[in-house]
Amino acid sequence: MRIDILSVVPELLESPLNHSIIKRAKEKGIVEIYIHNIRDWSKDKHRKVDDYSFGGDAGLVMAVQPIFDCINELTSRRHYDEIIYTAPDAPTFNQKMANELSLKENIMILCGHYKGIDHRIREHLITREISVGDYVLTGGELPACIMTDAIVRLLPGAMGDETSALTDSFQDNLLAPPVYTRPAEFNGWRVPDVLLSGNHALIDEWQEQQALERTRRLRPDLLGESAG
């Protein structure tokens, strides 16, 4: 997989994308991640990429020209399965989206900034818009990192135990059950006896019951139920 991320502050992306599972996946050749500074395509002598919005609204808007030229150059070199824009007014990212995007070959992520981007880019070049929640951030760099992390960890070979991702929360619309490790007793707090029994059938049943109970209590919306 190849992921290209377009940003006006690429420094924000460097640390999150160069450690842990993502770093190992890059070293193994499982994923290639390229970060592009949109300012490199600005025709302004000061590398300016923003301007005031028509209509007099407060806040600056990312201008159309640098973004268009950047995307146009990249798409002239290869086909992208998705050109994603990180926006608060978009469908919310979830595990189903991560699973779907992990099957793609080339993905481009455009990080919004300021008051957003010139809407003509959204209308004519973006193939998918994704939000990470109902709140507004300074820019789309953190959402881009979140999406990249969620996608890359699903790629074959990225994790030491590939079956681990299958038991994560949300993979089957349930939250994951509680997990414990040694020692079996600490500060008077004991690990549930069933997990120490060695009976895998009972353990599986307990985990399923716990996953259902936790989902019903914490995220009833995943079960199509209402809170309370």
PDB file of C-alpha atoms in Angstrom:
ATOM      1  CA  MET A   1       0.000   0.000   0.000  1.00  0.00           C
ATOM      2  CA  ARG A   2       1.033   3.577  -0.639  1.00  0.00           C
ATOM      3  CA  ILE A   3      -0.387   6.510   1.339  1.00  0.00           C
ATOM      4  CA  ASP A   4       0.272  10.122   0.287  1.00  0.00           C
ATOM      5  CA  ILE A   5      -0.604  12.813   2.829  1.00  0.00           C
ATOM      6  CA  LEU A   6      -0.932  16.460   1.794  1.00  0.00           C
ATOM      7  CA  SER A   7      -0.444  19.087   4.489  1.00  0.00           C
ATOM      8  CA  VAL A   8       0.553  22.708   5.100  1.00  0.00           C
ATOM      9  CA  VAL A   9       2.267  21.713   8.375  1.00  0.00           C
ATOM     10  CA  PRO A  10       3.930  18.368   7.555  1.00  0.00           C
ATOM     11  CA  GLU A  11       6.004  18.534  10.753  1.00  0.00           C
ATOM     12  CA  LEU A  12       2.882  17.497  12.679  1.00  0.00           C
ATOM     13  CA  LEU A  13       2.905  14.153  10.876  1.00  0.00           C
ATOM     14  CA  GLU A  14       6.512  13.136  11.353  1.00  0.00           C
ATOM     15  CA  SER A  15       6.553  11.588  14.834  1.00  0.00           C
ATOM     16  CA  PRO A  16       3.224   9.671  14.741  1.00  0.00           C
ATOM     17  CA  LEU A  17       4.114   8.072  11.410  1.00  0.00           C
ATOM     18  CA  ASN A  18       7.666   7.030  12.309  1.00  0.00           C
ATOM     19  CA  HIS A  19       7.208   4.836  15.369  1.00  0.00           C
ATOM     20  CA  SER A  20       5.653   1.585  16.549  1.00  0.00           C
ATOM     21  CA  ILE A  21       3.634  -0.563  14.130  1.00  0.00           C
ATOM     22  CA  ILE A  22       3.710   2.017  11.338  1.00  0.00           C
ATOM     23  CA  LYS A  23       7.502   2.253  11.504  1.00  0.00           C
ATOM     24  CA  ARG A  24       7.870  -1.532  11.380  1.00  0.00           C
ATOM     25  CA  ALA A  25       5.412  -1.806   8.494  1.00  0.00           C
ATOM     26  CA  LYS A  26       7.425   0.766   6.542  1.00  0.00           C
ATOM     27  CA  GLU A  27      10.689  -1.041   7.279  1.00  0.00           C
ATOM     28  CA  LYS A  28       9.170  -4.338   6.080  1.00  0.00           C
ATOM     29  CA  GLY A  29       8.009  -2.720   2.844  1.00  0.00           C
ATOM     30  CA  ILE A  30       4.353  -3.347   3.713  1.00  0.00           C
ATOM     31  CA  VAL A  31       3.423   0.316   3.323  1.00  0.00           C
ATOM     32  CA  GLU A  32       4.965   3.426   1.806  1.00  0.00           C
ATOM     33  CA  ILE A  33       3.969   6.766   3.324  1.00  0.00           C
ATOM     34  CA  TYR A  34       4.852  10.045   1.638  1.00  0.00           C
ATOM     35  CA  ILE A  35       4.180  13.450   3.168  1.00  0.00           C
ATOM     36  CA  HIS A  36       3.840  16.416   0.800  1.00  0.00           C
ATOM     37  CA  ASN A  37       4.042  20.073   1.787  1.00  0.00           C
ATOM     38  CA  ILE A  38       1.300  21.860  -0.165  1.00  0.00           C
ATOM     39  CA  ARG A  39       3.337  25.072   0.065  1.00  0.00           C
ATOM     40  CA  ASP A  40       5.742  23.542  -2.465  1.00  0.00           C
ATOM     41  CA  TRP A  41       3.046  24.032  -5.112  1.00  0.00           C
ATOM     42  CA  SER A  42       2.187  27.622  -4.173  1.00  0.00           C
ATOM     43  CA  LYS A  43       2.899  30.224  -6.850  1.00  0.00           C
ATOM     44  CA  ASP A  44       3.070  32.975  -4.236  1.00  0.00           C
ATOM     45  CA  LYS A  45       6.616  34.217  -3.586  1.00  0.00           C
ATOM     46  CA  HIS A  46       6.018  33.758   0.151  1.00  0.00           C
ATOM     47  CA  ARG A  47       4.598  30.234  -0.403  1.00  0.00           C
ATOM     48  CA  LYS A  48       1.223  31.450   0.822  1.00  0.00           C
ATOM     49  CA  VAL A  49      -1.555  28.835   0.635  1.00  0.00           C
ATOM     50  CA  ASP A  50      -4.517  30.663   2.194  1.00  0.00           C
ATOM     51  CA  ASP A  51      -6.764  33.619   1.453  1.00  0.00           C
ATOM     52  CA  TYR A  52      -9.879  35.372   2.706  1.00  0.00           C
ATOM     53  CA  SER A  53     -13.207  33.810   1.829  1.00  0.00           C
ATOM     54  CA  PHE A  54     -15.742  35.337  -0.531  1.00  0.00           C
ATOM     55  CA  GLY A  55     -18.761  36.562   1.409  1.00  0.00           C
ATOM     56  CA  GLY A  56     -16.774  38.151   4.208  1.00  0.00           C
ATOM     57  CA  ASP A  57     -16.847  35.261   6.686  1.00  0.00           C
ATOM     58  CA  ALA A  58     -14.218  35.232   9.415  1.00  0.00           C
ATOM     59  CA  GLY A  59     -11.207  32.984   9.001  1.00  0.00           C
ATOM     60  CA  LEU A  60      -8.872  32.062   6.151  1.00  0.00           C
ATOM     61  CA  VAL A  61      -9.445  29.360   3.551  1.00  0.00           C
ATOM     62  CA  MET A  62      -6.911  27.080   1.862  1.00  0.00           C
ATOM     63  CA  ALA A  63      -6.657  28.336  -1.713  1.00  0.00           C
ATOM     64  CA  VAL A  64      -7.598  26.223  -4.713  1.00  0.00           C
ATOM     65  CA  GLN A  65      -4.441  26.614  -6.845  1.00  0.00           C
ATOM     66  CA  PRO A  66      -1.773  24.957  -4.643  1.00  0.00           C
ATOM     67  CA  ILE A  67      -4.054  22.051  -3.745  1.00  0.00           C
ATOM     68  CA  PHE A  68      -5.137  21.523  -7.345  1.00  0.00           C
ATOM     69  CA  ASP A  69      -1.579  21.564  -8.657  1.00  0.00           C
ATOM     70  CA  CYS A  70      -0.380  19.186  -5.945  1.00  0.00           C
ATOM     71  CA  ILE A  71      -3.160  16.649  -6.522  1.00  0.00           C
ATOM     72  CA  ASN A  72      -2.882  17.024 -10.287  1.00  0.00           C
ATOM     73  CA  GLU A  73       0.840  16.248 -10.221  1.00  0.00           C
ATOM     74  CA  LEU A  74       0.440  13.212  -7.983  1.00  0.00           C
ATOM     75  CA  THR A  75      -2.489  11.757  -9.929  1.00  0.00           C
ATOM     76  CA  SER A  76      -0.558  12.184 -13.183  1.00  0.00           C
ATOM     77  CA  ARG A  77       1.999   9.684 -11.831  1.00  0.00           C
ATOM     78  CA  ARG A  78      -0.360   6.980 -10.526  1.00  0.00           C
ATOM     79  CA  HIS A  79      -3.979   6.091  -9.955  1.00  0.00           C
ATOM     80  CA  TYR A  80      -5.399   6.635  -6.473  1.00  0.00           C
ATOM     81  CA  ASP A  81      -8.220   4.438  -5.231  1.00  0.00           C
ATOM     82  CA  GLU A  82      -9.375   7.206  -2.889  1.00  0.00           C
ATOM     83  CA  ILE A  83      -8.579  10.906  -2.503  1.00  0.00           C
ATOM     84  CA  ILE A  84      -9.727  11.606   1.037  1.00  0.00           C
ATOM     85  CA  TYR A  85     -10.351  14.966   2.659  1.00  0.00           C
ATOM     86  CA  THR A  86     -10.346  15.238   6.456  1.00  0.00           C
ATOM     87  CA  ALA A  87     -13.334  17.383   7.389  1.00  0.00           C
ATOM     88  CA  PRO A  88     -15.465  17.768  10.533  1.00  0.00           C
ATOM     89  CA  ASP A  89     -18.637  17.926   8.401  1.00  0.00           C
ATOM     90  CA  ALA A  90     -18.220  14.429   6.960  1.00  0.00           C
ATOM     91  CA  PRO A  91     -19.172  10.827   7.816  1.00  0.00           C
ATOM     92  CA  THR A  92     -17.422   9.632  10.976  1.00  0.00           C
ATOM     93  CA  PHE A  93     -14.476   7.268  10.626  1.00  0.00           C
ATOM     94  CA  ASN A  94     -15.047   3.780  12.021  1.00  0.00           C
ATOM     95  CA  GLN A  95     -13.588   0.287  11.955  1.00  0.00           C
ATOM     96  CA  LYS A  96     -15.630  -0.692   8.914  1.00  0.00           C
ATOM     97  CA  MET A  97     -14.047   2.179   6.945  1.00  0.00           C
ATOM     98  CA  ALA A  98     -10.594   1.173   8.184  1.00  0.00           C
ATOM     99  CA  ASN A  99     -11.164  -2.408   7.031  1.00  0.00           C
ATOM    100  CA  GLU A 100     -12.353  -1.216   3.620  1.00  0.00           C
ATOM    101  CA  LEU A 101      -9.484   1.224   3.107  1.00  0.00           C
ATOM    102  CA  SER A 102      -6.904  -1.390   4.145  1.00  0.00           C
ATOM    103  CA  LEU A 103      -7.798  -3.289   0.962  1.00  0.00           C
ATOM    104  CA  LYS A 104      -6.883  -0.354  -1.286  1.00  0.00           C
ATOM    105  CA  GLU A 105      -3.560   0.048  -3.049  1.00  0.00           C
ATOM    106  CA  ASN A 106      -3.029   3.819  -3.277  1.00  0.00           C
ATOM    107  CA  ILE A 107      -4.673   6.359  -0.968  1.00  0.00           C
ATOM    108  CA  MET A 108      -4.252  10.124  -0.812  1.00  0.00           C
ATOM    109  CA  ILE A 109      -5.270  12.109   2.285  1.00  0.00           C
ATOM    110  CA  LEU A 110      -5.668  15.882   2.110  1.00  0.00           C
ATOM    111  CA  CYS A 111      -5.419  17.559   5.516  1.00  0.00           C
ATOM    112  CA  GLY A 112      -7.698  20.538   5.928  1.00  0.00           C
ATOM    113  CA  HIS A 113      -6.495  23.631   7.776  1.00  0.00           C
ATOM    114  CA  TYR A 114      -7.636  27.147   8.657  1.00  0.00           C
ATOM    115  CA  LYS A 115     -11.366  27.469   7.897  1.00  0.00           C
ATOM    116  CA  GLY A 116     -11.199  24.596   5.424  1.00  0.00           C
ATOM    117  CA  ILE A 117     -10.436  24.316   1.717  1.00  0.00           C
ATOM    118  CA  ASP A 118     -11.922  25.998  -1.330  1.00  0.00           C
ATOM    119  CA  HIS A 119     -15.106  24.010  -1.898  1.00  0.00           C
ATOM    120  CA  ARG A 120     -14.334  23.475  -5.588  1.00  0.00           C
ATOM    121  CA  ILE A 121     -11.640  20.990  -4.546  1.00  0.00           C
ATOM    122  CA  ARG A 122     -14.253  19.050  -2.576  1.00  0.00           C
ATOM    123  CA  GLU A 123     -16.643  19.126  -5.495  1.00  0.00           C
ATOM    124  CA  HIS A 124     -14.278  18.078  -8.266  1.00  0.00           C
ATOM    125  CA  LEU A 125     -11.250  16.216  -6.874  1.00  0.00           C
ATOM    126  CA  ILE A 126     -12.140  14.593  -3.567  1.00  0.00           C
ATOM    127  CA  THR A 127     -13.603  11.079  -3.752  1.00  0.00           C
ATOM    128  CA  ARG A 128     -14.308  10.638  -0.043  1.00  0.00           C
ATOM    129  CA  GLU A 129     -14.646  12.863   3.018  1.00  0.00           C
ATOM    130  CA  ILE A 130     -14.029  11.562   6.529  1.00  0.00           C
ATOM    131  CA  SER A 131     -14.340  13.045  10.018  1.00  0.00           C
ATOM    132  CA  VAL A 132     -12.901  11.611  13.233  1.00  0.00           C
ATOM    133  CA  GLY A 133     -15.636  13.072  15.426  1.00  0.00           C
ATOM    134  CA  ASP A 134     -18.099  15.849  16.040  1.00  0.00           C
ATOM    135  CA  TYR A 135     -15.548  18.482  17.006  1.00  0.00           C
ATOM    136  CA  VAL A 136     -13.203  20.851  15.209  1.00  0.00           C
ATOM    137  CA  LEU A 137      -9.411  20.554  15.307  1.00  0.00           C
ATOM    138  CA  THR A 138      -6.756  23.029  14.207  1.00  0.00           C
ATOM    139  CA  GLY A 139      -6.056  20.921  11.142  1.00  0.00           C
ATOM    140  CA  GLY A 140      -6.512  17.536   9.538  1.00  0.00           C
ATOM    141  CA  GLU A 141      -3.049  16.210  10.410  1.00  0.00           C
ATOM    142  CA  LEU A 142      -4.148  14.393  13.564  1.00  0.00           C
ATOM    143  CA  PRO A 143      -7.145  12.798  11.793  1.00  0.00           C
ATOM    144  CA  ALA A 144      -4.816  11.736   8.963  1.00  0.00           C
ATOM    145  CA  CYS A 145      -2.536  10.061  11.517  1.00  0.00           C
ATOM    146  CA  ILE A 146      -5.489   8.349  13.174  1.00  0.00           C
ATOM    147  CA  MET A 147      -6.768   6.971   9.881  1.00  0.00           C
ATOM    148  CA  THR A 148      -3.301   5.896   8.751  1.00  0.00           C
ATOM    149  CA  ASP A 149      -2.660   4.079  12.029  1.00  0.00           C
ATOM    150  CA  ALA A 150      -6.023   2.290  11.920  1.00  0.00           C
ATOM    151  CA  ILE A 151      -5.478   1.242   8.292  1.00  0.00           C
ATOM    152  CA  VAL A 152      -1.818   0.192   8.428  1.00  0.00           C
ATOM    153  CA  ARG A 153      -2.206  -2.070  11.462  1.00  0.00           C
ATOM    154  CA  LEU A 154      -4.678  -4.152   9.435  1.00  0.00           C
ATOM    155  CA  LEU A 155      -2.245  -4.829   6.595  1.00  0.00           C
ATOM    156  CA  PRO A 156      -0.939  -8.409   6.448  1.00  0.00           C
ATOM    157  CA  GLY A 157       2.383  -8.625   8.265  1.00  0.00           C
ATOM    158  CA  ALA A 158       2.088  -5.259  10.019  1.00  0.00           C
ATOM    159  CA  MET A 159       1.296  -6.804  13.399  1.00  0.00           C
ATOM    160  CA  GLY A 160       3.257  -9.587  15.036  1.00  0.00           C
ATOM    161  CA  ASP A 161       0.057 -11.615  15.502  1.00  0.00           C
ATOM    162  CA  GLU A 162      -2.287 -10.918  12.618  1.00  0.00           C
ATOM    163  CA  THR A 163      -5.230 -12.514  14.444  1.00  0.00           C
ATOM    164  CA  SER A 164      -4.978  -9.851  17.145  1.00  0.00           C
ATOM    165  CA  ALA A 165      -6.789  -7.273  15.019  1.00  0.00           C
ATOM    166  CA  LEU A 166      -9.714  -9.657  14.559  1.00  0.00           C
ATOM    167  CA  THR A 167     -10.513  -9.476  18.276  1.00  0.00           C
ATOM    168  CA  ASP A 168     -10.323  -5.689  18.531  1.00  0.00           C
ATOM    169  CA  SER A 169     -13.308  -3.606  19.522  1.00  0.00           C
ATOM    170  CA  PHE A 170     -15.784  -2.819  16.718  1.00  0.00           C
ATOM    171  CA  GLN A 171     -14.690  -5.651  14.401  1.00  0.00           C
ATOM    172  CA  ASP A 172     -18.000  -7.406  15.084  1.00  0.00           C
ATOM    173  CA  ASN A 173     -19.924  -4.364  16.352  1.00  0.00           C
ATOM    174  CA  LEU A 174     -18.991  -5.269  19.925  1.00  0.00           C
ATOM    175  CA  LEU A 175     -16.520  -3.783  22.372  1.00  0.00           C
ATOM    176  CA  ALA A 176     -13.637  -6.049  23.326  1.00  0.00           C
ATOM    177  CA  PRO A 177     -13.904  -7.968  26.616  1.00  0.00           C
ATOM    178  CA  PRO A 178     -11.648  -7.110  29.581  1.00  0.00           C
ATOM    179  CA  VAL A 179      -8.041  -8.350  29.353  1.00  0.00           C
ATOM    180  CA  TYR A 180      -5.642  -9.323  32.152  1.00  0.00           C
ATOM    181  CA  THR A 181      -2.037 -10.442  32.541  1.00  0.00           C
ATOM    182  CA  ARG A 182       0.234 -11.734  35.310  1.00  0.00           C
ATOM    183  CA  PRO A 183       0.234 -11.772  38.265  1.00  0.00           C
ATOM    184  CA  ALA A 184      -3.115 -13.503  38.827  1.00  0.00           C
ATOM    185  CA  GLU A 185      -3.540 -11.523  42.042  1.00  0.00           C
ATOM    186  CA  PHE A 186      -2.307  -8.014  42.745  1.00  0.00           C
ATOM    187  CA  ASN A 187      -3.175  -5.753  45.672  1.00  0.00           C
ATOM    188  CA  GLY A 188      -5.997  -8.177  46.509  1.00  0.00           C
ATOM    189  CA  TRP A 189      -7.472  -7.880  43.011  1.00  0.00           C
ATOM    190  CA  ARG A 190      -7.905 -11.260  41.311  1.00  0.00           C
ATOM    191  CA  VAL A 191      -8.142 -12.167  37.666  1.00  0.00           C
ATOM    192  CA  PRO A 192     -11.523 -13.869  36.982  1.00  0.00           C
ATOM    193  CA  ASP A 193     -11.191 -17.568  37.758  1.00  0.00           C
ATOM    194  CA  VAL A 194     -12.542 -18.630  34.379  1.00  0.00           C
ATOM    195  CA  LEU A 195      -9.483 -17.150  32.645  1.00  0.00           C
ATOM    196  CA  LEU A 196      -7.241 -19.328  34.796  1.00  0.00           C
ATOM    197  CA  SER A 197      -9.244 -22.509  34.199  1.00  0.00           C
ATOM    198  CA  GLY A 198      -7.606 -23.571  30.933  1.00  0.00           C
ATOM    199  CA  ASN A 199     -11.085 -24.407  29.597  1.00  0.00           C
ATOM    200  CA  HIS A 200     -11.077 -22.580  26.262  1.00  0.00           C
ATOM    201  CA  ALA A 201     -14.777 -23.186  25.604  1.00  0.00           C
ATOM    202  CA  LEU A 202     -15.707 -21.563  28.917  1.00  0.00           C
ATOM    203  CA  ILE A 203     -13.237 -18.757  28.311  1.00  0.00           C
ATOM    204  CA  ASP A 204     -14.720 -18.033  24.857  1.00  0.00           C
ATOM    205  CA  GLU A 205     -18.220 -18.013  26.323  1.00  0.00           C
ATOM    206  CA  TRP A 206     -17.162 -15.659  29.135  1.00  0.00           C
ATOM    207  CA  GLN A 207     -15.457 -13.295  26.679  1.00  0.00           C
ATOM    208  CA  GLU A 208     -18.537 -13.192  24.437  1.00  0.00           C
ATOM    209  CA  GLN A 209     -20.777 -12.466  27.423  1.00  0.00           C
ATOM    210  CA  GLN A 210     -18.444  -9.735  28.661  1.00  0.00           C
ATOM    211  CA  ALA A 211     -18.190  -8.157  25.205  1.00  0.00           C
ATOM    212  CA  LEU A 212     -21.983  -8.070  24.910  1.00  0.00           C
ATOM    213  CA  GLU A 213     -22.454  -6.712  28.428  1.00  0.00           C
ATOM    214  CA  ARG A 214     -19.842  -3.977  27.989  1.00  0.00           C
ATOM    215  CA  THR A 215     -21.285  -2.963  24.622  1.00  0.00           C
ATOM    216  CA  ARG A 216     -24.814  -2.824  25.993  1.00  0.00           C
ATOM    217  CA  ARG A 217     -23.648  -0.715  28.938  1.00  0.00           C
ATOM    218  CA  LEU A 218     -21.148   1.595  27.221  1.00  0.00           C
ATOM    219  CA  ARG A 219     -22.132   1.701  23.547  1.00  0.00           C
ATOM    220  CA  PRO A 220     -25.745   0.532  23.147  1.00  0.00           C
ATOM    221  CA  ASP A 221     -25.862   2.305  19.789  1.00  0.00           C
ATOM    222  CA  LEU A 222     -23.663  -0.448  18.327  1.00  0.00           C
ATOM    223  CA  LEU A 223     -26.458  -2.914  19.120  1.00  0.00           C
ATOM    224  CA  GLY A 224     -29.178  -0.633  17.792  1.00  0.00           C
ATOM    225  CA  GLU A 225     -30.346   0.079  21.325  1.00  0.00           C
ATOM    226  CA  SER A 226     -30.935   3.385  23.057  1.00  0.00           C
ATOM    227  CA  ALA A 227     -28.908   4.518  26.063  1.00  0.00           C
ATOM    228  CA  GLY A 228     -30.456   4.072  29.510  1.00  0.00           C
TER     229      GLY A 228
END
